[in-house]
Short mmCIF file of C-alpha atoms in Angstrom, two decimals:
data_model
loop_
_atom_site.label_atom_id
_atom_site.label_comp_id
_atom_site.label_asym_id
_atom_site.label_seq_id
_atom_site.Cartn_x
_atom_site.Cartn_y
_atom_site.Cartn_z
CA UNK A 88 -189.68 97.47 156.77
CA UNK A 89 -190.40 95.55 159.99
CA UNK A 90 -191.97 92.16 159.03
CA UNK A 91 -190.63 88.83 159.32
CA UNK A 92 -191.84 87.21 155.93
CA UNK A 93 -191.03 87.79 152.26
CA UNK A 94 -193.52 85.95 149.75
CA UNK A 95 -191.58 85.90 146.62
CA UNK A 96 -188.84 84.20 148.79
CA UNK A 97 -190.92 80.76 147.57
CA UNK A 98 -190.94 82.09 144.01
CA UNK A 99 -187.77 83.50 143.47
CA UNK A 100 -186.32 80.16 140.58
CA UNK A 101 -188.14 78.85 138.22
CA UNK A 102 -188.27 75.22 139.91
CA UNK A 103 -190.25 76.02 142.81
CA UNK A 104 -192.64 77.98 141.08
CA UNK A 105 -193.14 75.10 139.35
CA UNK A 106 -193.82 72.84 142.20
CA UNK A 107 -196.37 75.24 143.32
CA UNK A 108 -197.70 75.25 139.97
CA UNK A 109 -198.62 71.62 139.22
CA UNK A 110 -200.63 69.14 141.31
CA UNK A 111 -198.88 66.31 139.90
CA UNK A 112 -195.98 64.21 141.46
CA UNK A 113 -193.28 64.60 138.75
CA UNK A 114 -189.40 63.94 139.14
CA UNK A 115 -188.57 67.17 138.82
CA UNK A 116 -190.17 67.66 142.79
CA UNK A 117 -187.70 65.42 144.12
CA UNK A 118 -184.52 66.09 145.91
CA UNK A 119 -181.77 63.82 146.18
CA UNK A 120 -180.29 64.11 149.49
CA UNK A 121 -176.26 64.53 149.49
CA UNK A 122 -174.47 63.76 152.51
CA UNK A 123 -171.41 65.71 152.69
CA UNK A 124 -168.08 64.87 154.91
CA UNK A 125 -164.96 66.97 155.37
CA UNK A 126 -162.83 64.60 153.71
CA UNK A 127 -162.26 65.83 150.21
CA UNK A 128 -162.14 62.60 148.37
CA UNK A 129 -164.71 60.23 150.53
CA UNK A 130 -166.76 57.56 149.60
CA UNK A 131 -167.95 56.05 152.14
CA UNK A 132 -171.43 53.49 151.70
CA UNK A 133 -174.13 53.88 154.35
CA UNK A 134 -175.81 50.69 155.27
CA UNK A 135 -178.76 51.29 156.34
CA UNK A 136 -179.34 53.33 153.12
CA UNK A 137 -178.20 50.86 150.30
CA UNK A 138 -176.59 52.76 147.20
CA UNK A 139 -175.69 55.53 149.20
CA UNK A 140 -172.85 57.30 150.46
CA UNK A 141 -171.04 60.04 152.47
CA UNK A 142 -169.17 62.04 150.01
CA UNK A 143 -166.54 64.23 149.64
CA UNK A 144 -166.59 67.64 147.40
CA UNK A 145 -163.91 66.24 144.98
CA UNK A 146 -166.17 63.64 144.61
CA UNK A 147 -169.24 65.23 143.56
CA UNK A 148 -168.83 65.66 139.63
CA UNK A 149 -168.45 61.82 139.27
CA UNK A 150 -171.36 61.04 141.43
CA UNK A 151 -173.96 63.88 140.49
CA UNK A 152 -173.22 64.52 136.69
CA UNK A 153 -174.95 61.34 135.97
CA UNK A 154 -178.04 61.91 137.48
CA UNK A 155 -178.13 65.72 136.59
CA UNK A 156 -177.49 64.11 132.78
CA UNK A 157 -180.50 62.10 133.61
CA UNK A 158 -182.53 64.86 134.82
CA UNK A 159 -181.96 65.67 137.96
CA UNK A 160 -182.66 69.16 139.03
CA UNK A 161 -182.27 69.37 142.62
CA UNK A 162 -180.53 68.13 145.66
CA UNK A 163 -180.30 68.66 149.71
CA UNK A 164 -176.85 68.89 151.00
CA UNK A 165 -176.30 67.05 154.95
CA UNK A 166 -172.84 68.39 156.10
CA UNK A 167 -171.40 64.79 158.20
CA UNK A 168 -168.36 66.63 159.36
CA UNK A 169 -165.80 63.88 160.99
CA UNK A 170 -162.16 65.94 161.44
CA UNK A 171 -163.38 69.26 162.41
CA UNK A 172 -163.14 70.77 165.83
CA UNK A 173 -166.32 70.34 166.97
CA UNK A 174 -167.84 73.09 170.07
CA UNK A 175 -170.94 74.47 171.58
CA UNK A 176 -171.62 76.76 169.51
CA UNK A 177 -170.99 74.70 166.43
CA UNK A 178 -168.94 76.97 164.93
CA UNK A 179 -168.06 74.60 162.08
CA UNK A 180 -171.57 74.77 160.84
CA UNK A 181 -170.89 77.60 158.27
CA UNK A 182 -167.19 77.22 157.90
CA UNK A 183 -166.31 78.49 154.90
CA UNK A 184 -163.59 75.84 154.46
CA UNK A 185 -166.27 73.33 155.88
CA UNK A 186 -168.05 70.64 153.48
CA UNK A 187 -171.20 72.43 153.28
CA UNK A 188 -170.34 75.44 151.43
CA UNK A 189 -168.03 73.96 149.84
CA UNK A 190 -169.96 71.88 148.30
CA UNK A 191 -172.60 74.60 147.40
CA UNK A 192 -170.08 76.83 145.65
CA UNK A 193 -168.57 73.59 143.75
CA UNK A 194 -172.31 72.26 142.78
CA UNK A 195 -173.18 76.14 141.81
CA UNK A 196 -169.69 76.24 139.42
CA UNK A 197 -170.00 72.59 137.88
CA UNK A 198 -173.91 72.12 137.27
CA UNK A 199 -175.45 75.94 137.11
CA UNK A 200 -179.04 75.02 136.98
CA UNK A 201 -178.88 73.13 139.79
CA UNK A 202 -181.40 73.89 142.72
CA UNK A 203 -179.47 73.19 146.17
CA UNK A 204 -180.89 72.93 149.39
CA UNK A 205 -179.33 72.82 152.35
CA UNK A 206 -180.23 71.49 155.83
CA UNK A 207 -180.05 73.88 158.58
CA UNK A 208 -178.66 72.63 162.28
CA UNK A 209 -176.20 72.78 164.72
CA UNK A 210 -176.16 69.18 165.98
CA UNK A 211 -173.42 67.58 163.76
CA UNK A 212 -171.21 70.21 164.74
CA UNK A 213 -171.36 70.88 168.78
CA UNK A 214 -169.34 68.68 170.96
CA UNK A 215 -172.67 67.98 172.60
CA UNK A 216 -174.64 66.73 169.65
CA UNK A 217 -177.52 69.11 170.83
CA UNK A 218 -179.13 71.12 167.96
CA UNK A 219 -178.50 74.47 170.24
CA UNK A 220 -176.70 76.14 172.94
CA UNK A 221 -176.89 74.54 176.53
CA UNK A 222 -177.23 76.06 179.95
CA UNK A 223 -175.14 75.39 182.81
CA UNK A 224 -177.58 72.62 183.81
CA UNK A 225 -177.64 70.95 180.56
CA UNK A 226 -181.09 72.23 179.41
CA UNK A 227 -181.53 74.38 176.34
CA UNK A 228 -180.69 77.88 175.90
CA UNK A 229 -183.43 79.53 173.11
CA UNK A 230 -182.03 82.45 172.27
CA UNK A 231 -178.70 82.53 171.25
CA UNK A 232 -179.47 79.06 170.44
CA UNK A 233 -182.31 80.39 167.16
CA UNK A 234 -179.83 83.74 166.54
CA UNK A 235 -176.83 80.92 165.51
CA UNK A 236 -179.47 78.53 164.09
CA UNK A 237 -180.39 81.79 161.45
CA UNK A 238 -176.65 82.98 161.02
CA UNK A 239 -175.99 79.84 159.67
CA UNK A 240 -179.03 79.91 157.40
CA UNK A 241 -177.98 82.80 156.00
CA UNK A 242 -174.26 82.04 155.55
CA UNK A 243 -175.73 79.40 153.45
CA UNK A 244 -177.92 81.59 151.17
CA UNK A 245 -174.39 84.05 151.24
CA UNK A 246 -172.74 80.58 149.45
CA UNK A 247 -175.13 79.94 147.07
CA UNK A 248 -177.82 77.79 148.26
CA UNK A 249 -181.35 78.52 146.89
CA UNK A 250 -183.00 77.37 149.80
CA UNK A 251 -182.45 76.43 153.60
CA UNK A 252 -184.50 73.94 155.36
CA UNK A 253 -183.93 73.82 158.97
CA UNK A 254 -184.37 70.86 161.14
CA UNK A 255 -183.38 71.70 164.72
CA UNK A 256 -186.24 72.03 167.26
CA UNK A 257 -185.83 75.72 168.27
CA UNK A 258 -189.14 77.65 169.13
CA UNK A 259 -188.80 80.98 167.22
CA UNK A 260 -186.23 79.94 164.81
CA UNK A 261 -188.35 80.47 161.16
CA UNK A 262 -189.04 84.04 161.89
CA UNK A 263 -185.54 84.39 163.04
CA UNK A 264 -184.33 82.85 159.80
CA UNK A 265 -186.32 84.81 157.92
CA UNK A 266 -185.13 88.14 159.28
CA UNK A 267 -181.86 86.89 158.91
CA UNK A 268 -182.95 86.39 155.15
CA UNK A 269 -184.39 89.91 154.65
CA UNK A 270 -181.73 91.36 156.42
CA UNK A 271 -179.05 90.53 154.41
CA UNK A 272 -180.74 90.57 150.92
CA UNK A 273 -182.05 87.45 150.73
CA UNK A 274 -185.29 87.00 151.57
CA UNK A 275 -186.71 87.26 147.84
CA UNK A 276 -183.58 85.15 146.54
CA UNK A 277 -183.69 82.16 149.18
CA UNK A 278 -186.98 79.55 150.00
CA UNK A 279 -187.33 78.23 153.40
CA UNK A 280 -188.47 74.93 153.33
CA UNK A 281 -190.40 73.24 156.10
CA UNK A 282 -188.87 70.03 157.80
CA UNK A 283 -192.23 68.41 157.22
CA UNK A 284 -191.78 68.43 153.47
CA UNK A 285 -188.09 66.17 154.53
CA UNK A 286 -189.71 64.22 157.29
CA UNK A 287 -192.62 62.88 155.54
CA UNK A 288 -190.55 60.48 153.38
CA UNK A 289 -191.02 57.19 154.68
CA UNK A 290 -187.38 57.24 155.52
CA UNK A 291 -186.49 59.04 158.59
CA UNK A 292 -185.11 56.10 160.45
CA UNK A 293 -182.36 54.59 158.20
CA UNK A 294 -182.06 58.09 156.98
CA UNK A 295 -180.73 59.32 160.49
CA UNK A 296 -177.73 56.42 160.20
CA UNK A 297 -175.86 58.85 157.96
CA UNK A 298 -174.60 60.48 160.84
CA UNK A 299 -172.92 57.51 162.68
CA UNK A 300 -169.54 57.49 162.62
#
């Protein structure tokens, strides 16, 4: 079937039919952002975000089963990768050995109901620190750079994640994602979120110190 879009791919768990159910702000809307590093057992506190940490996957029962106890019923996983070999294509993105799905397969066996998302870009993970592939003169490259930008999308739905929410600045890279999606049975099983829905949180700017080494 040649379209780029699958509906029920918004509908497909029970929490985000909810969301688009209620006109109410309730807790159970909220995601917790979880920034992941490639050390197993880190802990490392980010300042400009008091409270809050890089973590590693060993470390994730201690930290989440708390909240989850408390209610908490989703969370966005931020892969802060700080051993791997980064390149550029930023091939560590969707390593399977690399913190991201690791942690989604380890938050999928320890806390079932759950609702992961995961964000969706290359920029941690090239040498470069561009969300894309580069030309020869530095500028970037489009296509390949929105074909990797969906592979990894859907290596993450492949893991486990119930939704991908992509926050490079490729033109063309939500219809590519969502082919990807359809493609490889996911595009009724996986929601794409909109960076808009991250971005308008009052917190961008000591939000983007997670990354710094």
């Amino acid at each position: 079937m040649d379209i780029s879009s699958i509906l029920q791919g918004g509908y497909h768990h029970p929490l985000t039919r909810s969301w688009q159910a209620k006109q109410q702000l309730t807790k159970s809307m909220l995601m917790y952002p979880i920034f992941i590093t490639d050390d197993p057992d880190a802990r490392v506190e980010i300042p400009s975000l008091p409270g809050q940490c890089r973590w590693g996957v060993n470390r994730l029962e201690e930290f989440l089963g708390p909240l989850v106890k408390k209610g908490l019923t989703s969370v966005i996983l931020f892969g802060v990768p700080l051993k791997c070999n980064k390149d550029a294509h930023g091939t560590p993105a969707d390593d399977p050995e690399g913190p991201v799905i690791l942690a989604i397969k380890r938050l999928r066996t320890l806390f079932p109901n759950l609702y992961i998302a995961t964000d969706v870009c290359l920029c941690e993970y090239t040498d470069h620190g561009h969300c894309g592939y580069l030309n020869e003169d530095g500028t970037i490259d489009n296509t390949p750079s929105v074909a990797r930008i969906a592979q990894v999308a859907v290596n993450y739905a492949k893991a486990g994640a119930h939704c991908v929410a992509p926050s490079d600045m490729m033109d063309g890279r939500i219809k590519a994602i969502k082919r990807g999606l359809i493609d490889a049975g996911y595009g009724n099983r996986c929601t794409l979120m909109a960076y808009s829905a991250k971005f308008a949180s009052s917190l961008y700017g000591p939000f983007r110190c997670f990354s710094i080494k």
